[in-house]
Short mmCIF file of C-alpha atoms in Angstrom, two decimals:
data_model
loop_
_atom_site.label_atom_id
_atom_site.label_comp_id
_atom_site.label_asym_id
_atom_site.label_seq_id
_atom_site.Cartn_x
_atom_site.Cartn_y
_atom_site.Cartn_z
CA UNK X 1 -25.45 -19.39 -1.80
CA UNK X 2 -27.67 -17.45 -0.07
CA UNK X 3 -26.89 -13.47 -0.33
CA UNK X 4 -28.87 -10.68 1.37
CA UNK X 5 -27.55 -7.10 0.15
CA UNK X 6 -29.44 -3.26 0.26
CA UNK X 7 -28.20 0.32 -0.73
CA UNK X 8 -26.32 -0.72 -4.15
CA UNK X 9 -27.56 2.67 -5.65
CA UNK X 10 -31.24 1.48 -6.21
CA UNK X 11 -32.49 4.08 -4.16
CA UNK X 12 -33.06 1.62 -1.32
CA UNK X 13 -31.65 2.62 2.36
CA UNK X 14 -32.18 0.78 6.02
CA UNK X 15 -32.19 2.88 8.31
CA UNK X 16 -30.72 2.53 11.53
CA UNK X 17 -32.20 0.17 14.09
CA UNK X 18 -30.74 -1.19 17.37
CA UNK X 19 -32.21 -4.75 16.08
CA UNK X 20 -30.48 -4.63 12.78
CA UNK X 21 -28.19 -7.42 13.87
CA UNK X 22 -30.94 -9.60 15.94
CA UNK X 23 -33.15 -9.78 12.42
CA UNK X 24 -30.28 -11.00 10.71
CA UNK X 25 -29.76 -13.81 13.55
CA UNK X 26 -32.84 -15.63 11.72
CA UNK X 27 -30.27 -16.28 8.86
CA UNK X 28 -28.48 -19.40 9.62
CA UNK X 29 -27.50 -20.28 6.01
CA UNK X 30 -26.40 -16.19 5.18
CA UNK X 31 -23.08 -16.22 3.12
CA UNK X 32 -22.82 -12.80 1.96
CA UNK X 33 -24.16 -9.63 3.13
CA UNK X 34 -24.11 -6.62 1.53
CA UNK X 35 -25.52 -3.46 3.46
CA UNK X 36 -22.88 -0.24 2.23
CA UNK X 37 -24.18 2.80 1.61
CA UNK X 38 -27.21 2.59 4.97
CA UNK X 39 -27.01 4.46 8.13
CA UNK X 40 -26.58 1.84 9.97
CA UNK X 41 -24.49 3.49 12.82
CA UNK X 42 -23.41 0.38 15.50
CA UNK X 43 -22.52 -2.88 15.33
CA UNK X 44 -24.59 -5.61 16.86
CA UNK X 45 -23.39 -6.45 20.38
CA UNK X 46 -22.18 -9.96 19.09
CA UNK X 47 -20.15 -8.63 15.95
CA UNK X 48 -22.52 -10.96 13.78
CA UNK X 49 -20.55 -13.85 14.90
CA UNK X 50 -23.57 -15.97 14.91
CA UNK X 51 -23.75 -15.79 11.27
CA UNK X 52 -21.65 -18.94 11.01
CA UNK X 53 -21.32 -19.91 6.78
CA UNK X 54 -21.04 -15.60 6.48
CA UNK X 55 -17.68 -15.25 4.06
CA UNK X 56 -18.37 -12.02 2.20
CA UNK X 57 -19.32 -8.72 4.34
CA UNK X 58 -19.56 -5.16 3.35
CA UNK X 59 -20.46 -2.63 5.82
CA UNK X 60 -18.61 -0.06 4.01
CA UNK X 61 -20.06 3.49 4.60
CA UNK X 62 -22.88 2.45 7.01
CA UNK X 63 -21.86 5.70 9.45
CA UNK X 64 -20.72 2.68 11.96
CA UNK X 65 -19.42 4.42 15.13
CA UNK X 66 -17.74 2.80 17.70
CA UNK X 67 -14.80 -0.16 18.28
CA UNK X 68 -13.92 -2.43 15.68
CA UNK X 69 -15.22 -5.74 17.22
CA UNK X 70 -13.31 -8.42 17.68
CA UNK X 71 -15.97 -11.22 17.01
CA UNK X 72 -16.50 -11.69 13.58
CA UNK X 73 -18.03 -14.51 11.15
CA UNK X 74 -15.01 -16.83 11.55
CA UNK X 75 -15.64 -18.17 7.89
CA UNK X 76 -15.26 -14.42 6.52
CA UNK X 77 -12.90 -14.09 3.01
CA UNK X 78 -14.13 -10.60 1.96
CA UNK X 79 -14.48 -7.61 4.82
CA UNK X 80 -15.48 -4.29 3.41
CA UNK X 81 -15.62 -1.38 6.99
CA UNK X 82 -14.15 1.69 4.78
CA UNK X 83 -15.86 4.72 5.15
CA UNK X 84 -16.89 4.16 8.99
CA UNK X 85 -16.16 5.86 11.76
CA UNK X 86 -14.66 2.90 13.79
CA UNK X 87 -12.29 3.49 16.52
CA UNK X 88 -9.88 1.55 18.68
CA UNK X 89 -7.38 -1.70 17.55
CA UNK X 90 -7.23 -4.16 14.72
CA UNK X 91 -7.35 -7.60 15.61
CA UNK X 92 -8.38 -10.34 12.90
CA UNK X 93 -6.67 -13.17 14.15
CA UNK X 94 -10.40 -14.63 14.27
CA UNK X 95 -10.48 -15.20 10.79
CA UNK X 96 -8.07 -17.27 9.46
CA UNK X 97 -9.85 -17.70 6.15
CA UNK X 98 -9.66 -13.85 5.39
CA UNK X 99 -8.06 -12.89 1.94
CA UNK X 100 -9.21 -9.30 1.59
CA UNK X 101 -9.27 -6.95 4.34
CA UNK X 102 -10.61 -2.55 3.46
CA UNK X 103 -10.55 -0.86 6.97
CA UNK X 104 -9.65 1.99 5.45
CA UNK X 105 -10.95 5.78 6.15
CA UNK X 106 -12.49 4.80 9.43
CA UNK X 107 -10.31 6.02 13.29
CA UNK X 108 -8.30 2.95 13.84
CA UNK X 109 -5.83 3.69 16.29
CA UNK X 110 -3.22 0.96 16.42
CA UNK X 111 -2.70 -2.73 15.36
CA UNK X 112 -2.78 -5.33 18.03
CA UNK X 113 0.41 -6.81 17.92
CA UNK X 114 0.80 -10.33 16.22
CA UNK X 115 -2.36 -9.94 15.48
CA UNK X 116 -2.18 -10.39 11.38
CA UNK X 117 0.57 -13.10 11.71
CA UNK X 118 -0.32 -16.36 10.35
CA UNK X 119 -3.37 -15.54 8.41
CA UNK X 120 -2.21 -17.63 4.89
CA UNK X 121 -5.14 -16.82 3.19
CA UNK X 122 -5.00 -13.12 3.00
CA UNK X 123 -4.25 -11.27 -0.12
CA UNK X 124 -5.16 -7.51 -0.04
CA UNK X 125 -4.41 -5.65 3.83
CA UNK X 126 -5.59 -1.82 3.21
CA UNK X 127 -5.63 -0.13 6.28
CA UNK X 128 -4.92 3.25 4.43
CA UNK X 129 -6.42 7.05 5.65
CA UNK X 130 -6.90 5.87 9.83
CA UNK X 131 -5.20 7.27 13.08
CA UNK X 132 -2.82 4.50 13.08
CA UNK X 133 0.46 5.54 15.18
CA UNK X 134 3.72 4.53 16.34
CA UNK X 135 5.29 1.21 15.72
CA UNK X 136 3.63 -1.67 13.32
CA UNK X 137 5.25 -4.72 12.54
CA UNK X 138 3.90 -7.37 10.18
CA UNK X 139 5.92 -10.52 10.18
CA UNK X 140 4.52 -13.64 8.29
CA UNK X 141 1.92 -12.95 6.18
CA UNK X 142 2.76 -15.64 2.96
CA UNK X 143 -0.35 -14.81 0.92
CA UNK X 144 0.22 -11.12 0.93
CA UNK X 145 -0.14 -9.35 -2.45
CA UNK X 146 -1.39 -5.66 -1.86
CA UNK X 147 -0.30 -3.71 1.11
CA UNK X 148 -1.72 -0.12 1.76
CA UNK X 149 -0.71 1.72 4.94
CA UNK X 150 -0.46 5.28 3.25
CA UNK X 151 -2.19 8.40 5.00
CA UNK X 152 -1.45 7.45 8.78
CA UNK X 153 0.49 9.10 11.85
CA UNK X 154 2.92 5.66 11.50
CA UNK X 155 6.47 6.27 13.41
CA UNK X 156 8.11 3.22 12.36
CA UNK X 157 7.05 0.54 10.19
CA UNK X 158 9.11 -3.41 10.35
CA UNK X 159 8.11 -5.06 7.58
CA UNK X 160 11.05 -7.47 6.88
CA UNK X 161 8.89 -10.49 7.61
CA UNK X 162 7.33 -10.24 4.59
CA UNK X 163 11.14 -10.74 2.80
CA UNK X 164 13.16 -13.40 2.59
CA UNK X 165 9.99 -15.92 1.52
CA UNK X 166 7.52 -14.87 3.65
CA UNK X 167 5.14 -13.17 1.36
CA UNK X 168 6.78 -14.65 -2.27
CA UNK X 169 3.81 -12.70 -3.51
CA UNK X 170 3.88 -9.31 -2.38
CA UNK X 171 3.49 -6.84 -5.36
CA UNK X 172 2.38 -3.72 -3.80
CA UNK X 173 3.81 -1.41 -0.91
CA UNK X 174 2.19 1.94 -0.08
CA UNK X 175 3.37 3.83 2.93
CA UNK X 176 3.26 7.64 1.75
CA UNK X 177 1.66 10.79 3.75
CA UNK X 178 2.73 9.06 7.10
CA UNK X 179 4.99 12.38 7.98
CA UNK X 180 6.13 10.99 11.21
CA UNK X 181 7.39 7.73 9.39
CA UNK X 182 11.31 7.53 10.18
CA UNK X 183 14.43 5.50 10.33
CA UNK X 184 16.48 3.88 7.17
CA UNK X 185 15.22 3.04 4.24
CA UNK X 186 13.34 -1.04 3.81
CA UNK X 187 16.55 -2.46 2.49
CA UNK X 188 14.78 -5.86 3.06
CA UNK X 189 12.25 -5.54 0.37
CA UNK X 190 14.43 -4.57 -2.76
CA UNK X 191 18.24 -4.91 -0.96
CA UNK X 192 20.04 -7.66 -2.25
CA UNK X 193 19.35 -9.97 0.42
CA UNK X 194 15.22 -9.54 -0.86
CA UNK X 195 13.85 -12.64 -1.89
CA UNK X 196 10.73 -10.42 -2.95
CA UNK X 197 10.90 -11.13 -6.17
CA UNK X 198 7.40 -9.56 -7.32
CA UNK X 199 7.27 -6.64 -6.24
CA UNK X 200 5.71 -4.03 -8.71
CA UNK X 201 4.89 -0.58 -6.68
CA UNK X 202 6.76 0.98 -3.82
CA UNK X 203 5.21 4.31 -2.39
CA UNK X 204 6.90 6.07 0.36
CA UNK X 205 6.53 9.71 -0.35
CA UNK X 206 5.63 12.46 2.42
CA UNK X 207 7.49 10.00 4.79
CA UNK X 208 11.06 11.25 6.58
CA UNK X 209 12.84 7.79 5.53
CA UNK X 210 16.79 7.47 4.95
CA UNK X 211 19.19 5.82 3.11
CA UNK X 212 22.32 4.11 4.39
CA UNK X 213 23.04 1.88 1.82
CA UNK X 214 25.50 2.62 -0.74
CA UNK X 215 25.23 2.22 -4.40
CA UNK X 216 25.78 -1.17 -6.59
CA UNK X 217 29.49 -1.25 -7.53
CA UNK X 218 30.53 0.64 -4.12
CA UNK X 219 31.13 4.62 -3.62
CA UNK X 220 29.93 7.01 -1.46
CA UNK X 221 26.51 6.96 0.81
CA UNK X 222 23.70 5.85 -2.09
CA UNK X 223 20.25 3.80 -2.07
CA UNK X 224 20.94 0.25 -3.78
CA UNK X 225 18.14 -1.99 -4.84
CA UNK X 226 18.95 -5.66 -5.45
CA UNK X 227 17.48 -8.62 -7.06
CA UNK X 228 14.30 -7.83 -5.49
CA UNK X 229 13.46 -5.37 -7.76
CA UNK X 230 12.95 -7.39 -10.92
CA UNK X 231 9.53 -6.69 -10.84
CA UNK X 232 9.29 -2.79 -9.98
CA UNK X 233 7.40 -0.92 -12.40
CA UNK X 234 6.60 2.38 -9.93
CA UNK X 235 8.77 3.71 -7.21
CA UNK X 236 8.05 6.75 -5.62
CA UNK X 237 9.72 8.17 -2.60
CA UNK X 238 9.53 12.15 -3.07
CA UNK X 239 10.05 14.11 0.12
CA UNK X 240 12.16 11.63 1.67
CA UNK X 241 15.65 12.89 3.35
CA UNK X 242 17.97 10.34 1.72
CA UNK X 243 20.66 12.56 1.24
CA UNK X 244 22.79 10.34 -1.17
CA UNK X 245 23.64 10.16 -4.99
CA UNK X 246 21.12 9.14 -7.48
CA UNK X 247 19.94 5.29 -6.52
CA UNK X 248 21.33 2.49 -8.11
CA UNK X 249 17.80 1.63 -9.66
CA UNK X 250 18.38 4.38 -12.48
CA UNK X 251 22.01 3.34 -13.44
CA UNK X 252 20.07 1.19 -15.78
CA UNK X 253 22.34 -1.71 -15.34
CA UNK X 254 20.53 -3.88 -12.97
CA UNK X 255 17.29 -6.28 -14.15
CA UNK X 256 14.66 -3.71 -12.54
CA UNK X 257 15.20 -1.47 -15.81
CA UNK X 258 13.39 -3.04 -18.19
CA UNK X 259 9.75 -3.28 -16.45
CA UNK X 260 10.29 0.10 -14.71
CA UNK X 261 8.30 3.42 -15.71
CA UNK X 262 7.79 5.35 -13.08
CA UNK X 263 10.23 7.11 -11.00
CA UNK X 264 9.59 10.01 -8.23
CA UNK X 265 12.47 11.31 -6.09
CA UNK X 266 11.42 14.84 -5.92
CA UNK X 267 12.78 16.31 -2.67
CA UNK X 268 15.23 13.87 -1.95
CA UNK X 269 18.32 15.64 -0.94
CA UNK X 270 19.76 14.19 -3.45
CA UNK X 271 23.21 14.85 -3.77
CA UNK X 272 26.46 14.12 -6.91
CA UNK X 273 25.89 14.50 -10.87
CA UNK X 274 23.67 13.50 -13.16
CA UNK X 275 25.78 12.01 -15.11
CA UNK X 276 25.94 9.23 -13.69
CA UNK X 277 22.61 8.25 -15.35
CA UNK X 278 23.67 5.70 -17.46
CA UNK X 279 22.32 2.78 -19.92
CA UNK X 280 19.21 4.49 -20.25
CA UNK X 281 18.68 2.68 -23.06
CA UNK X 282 18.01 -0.08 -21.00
CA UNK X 283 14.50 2.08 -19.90
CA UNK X 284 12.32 0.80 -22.54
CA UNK X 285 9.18 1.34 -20.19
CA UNK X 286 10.34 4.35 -18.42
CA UNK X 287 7.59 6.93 -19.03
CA UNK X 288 7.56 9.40 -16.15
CA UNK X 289 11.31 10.43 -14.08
CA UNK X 290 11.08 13.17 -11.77
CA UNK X 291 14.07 14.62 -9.86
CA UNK X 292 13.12 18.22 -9.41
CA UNK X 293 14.53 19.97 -5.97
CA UNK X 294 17.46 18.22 -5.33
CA UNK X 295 21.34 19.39 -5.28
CA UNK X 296 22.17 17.25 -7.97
CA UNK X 297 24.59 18.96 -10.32
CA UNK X 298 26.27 18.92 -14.06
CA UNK X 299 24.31 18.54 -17.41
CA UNK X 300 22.74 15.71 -19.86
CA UNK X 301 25.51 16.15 -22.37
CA UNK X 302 25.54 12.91 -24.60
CA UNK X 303 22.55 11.37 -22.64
CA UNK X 304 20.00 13.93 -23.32
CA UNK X 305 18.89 12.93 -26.53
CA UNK X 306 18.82 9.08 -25.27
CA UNK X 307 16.30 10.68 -22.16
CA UNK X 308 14.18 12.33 -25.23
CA UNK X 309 14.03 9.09 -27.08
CA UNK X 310 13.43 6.42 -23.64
CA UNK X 311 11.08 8.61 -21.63
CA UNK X 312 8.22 9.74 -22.89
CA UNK X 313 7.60 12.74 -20.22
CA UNK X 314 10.39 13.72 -18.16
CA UNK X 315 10.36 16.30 -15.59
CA UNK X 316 13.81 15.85 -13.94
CA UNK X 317 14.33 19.47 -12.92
CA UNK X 318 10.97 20.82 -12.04
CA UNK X 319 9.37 20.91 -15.31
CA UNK X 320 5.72 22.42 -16.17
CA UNK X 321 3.23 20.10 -16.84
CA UNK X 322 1.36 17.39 -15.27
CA UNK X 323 2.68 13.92 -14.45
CA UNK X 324 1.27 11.02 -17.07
CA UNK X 325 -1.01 9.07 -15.27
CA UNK X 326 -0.09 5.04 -14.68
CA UNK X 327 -1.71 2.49 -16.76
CA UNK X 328 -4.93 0.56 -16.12
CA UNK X 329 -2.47 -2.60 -14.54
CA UNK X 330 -2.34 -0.08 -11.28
CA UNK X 331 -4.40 3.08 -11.79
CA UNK X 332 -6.74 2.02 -9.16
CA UNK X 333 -3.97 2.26 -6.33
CA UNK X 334 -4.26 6.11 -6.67
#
């Protein structure tokens, strides 16, 4: 196909012009463009619309000021806009071929509602480090795989469209540093009424979440996770007010202990003993557990050893040292 691309770190650079877009007009048969890294500064009036067989763009970086437009190349797979400085309200619902979407780091304000319902074909949403506030709810989104909306002024957050077979693929969640985030914890992504089966990372730190659900086997106020955590392999949801006993998730006696290996509920408010970690034997992949500045109480007894010999760095009470890093299968979502 034919492929026009500048500023890939050969020392080249377009500089900003008012006719950027017009000059590109004169290529009818342009199917990816790749400009990131020029000072571009404004998007062509028309959004580049015109450039009909366009399905890879990346504008990442450009210094693009200004709204998001809502006319795009209709055949677009691949949009790249991180690193703008693009204001105002998502709206995609033009492309219904998109699979991978990076607004990310630009001044996005809100999501236009219903917009992202209904686009099949798209994979990877990251809408991560924008201005994005109050209520967003995604509903069908079947292709879904990777799901960032981390580093936002978010109030509430409905995802439980994406359950129950709406996005059979969804693997990663990441909602942390959105302090105004409330209201309980998602239930319907690892509860036992998930059918997310694949889901691999969960991040809700820095977020004011709850947790009304009480633990597998019954008891007092706890955080349960059901089938739909087969898959988890990180869960982090530090600085949370839960404000119940130590989830069900690291009683070890449910199917999400043998993939998982990392663990972060620093901050928690959580409350009971910890004792009641049990079948940690069953944590053959647990590598990092941390637990520090709770109000949970008693000692390791009998299970300490079995902690030394399943986890290979534990800091479950605030100890020195840094965390291990995750592997390669997710370091990139850092």
């Amino acid at each position: 196909g034919t492929a026009l691309g500048a500023g890939d770190g050969d020392g080249s650079s377009i500089v900003y012009s008012r006719d950027w877009g017009d000059a590109l007009a004169g290529l009818p048969n342009l199917k990816r463009l790749n400009l990131r890294g020029n000072n571009l500064q404004t998007f062509p009036a028309d959004g580049l619309a015109d450039l009909g067989l366009l399905s890879v763009l990346n504008l990442s970086n450009c210094q693009l000021e200004g709204l998001l437009p809502r006319a795009l190349p209709p055949k677009l797979r691949s949009l790249e806009l991180q690193g703008n400085r693009l204001s105002g309200a998502v709206d995609l619902s033009s492309l219904p071929e998109l699979a991978s979407a990076n607004l990310s780091q630009n001044l996005l304000s809100e999501v236009v509602p219903g917009s992202l319902d209904g686009l099949n074909a798209l994979a990877t949403l990251t809408l991560s480090n924008n201005q994005l506030e109050g209520h967003l709810s995604l509903q069908f989104m079947p292709g879904l795989v990777d799901l960032a909306l981390n580093d936002n002024m978010l109030s509430s957050v409905d995802l439980s469209g994406l359950a129950h077979g709406k996005s059979p693929r969804l693997a990663t969640v990441q909602l942390h540093n959105n302090p105004h985030l409330q209201g309980p914890w998602p239930e319907y992504l690892l509860g036992d009424a998930s059918d997310v089966s694949t889901l691999a990372v969960l991040r809700c730190q820095g977020a004011a979440l709850g947790a009304p659900l009480s633990p597998i086997g019954g008891g007092g106020p706890g955080l349960g996770l059901g089938l739909g955590a087969a898959c988890l392999r990180e869960v982090d949801l530090s600085g949370n007010n839960l404000n119940c006993e130590l989830p069900a998730f690291l009683h070890g006696n449910g199917r999400w202990a043998a993939n998982l290996e990392v663990a972060k509920l620093n901050g928690c408010s959580l409350i009971g003993t910890i004792e009641c970690l049990r079948d940690v034997d069953n944590f053959r992949a647990l590598r990092v557990l941390e637990l520090s500045d709770n109000h949970l109480t008693g000692g390791l007894g009998a299970l300490s050893k079995k902690l030394t010999n399943t986890v290979q760095k534990v800091r479950s009470f605030g100890s020195d040292g840094d965390s291990a890093q995750p592997d390669s299968a997710y370091r990139h979502l850092q």
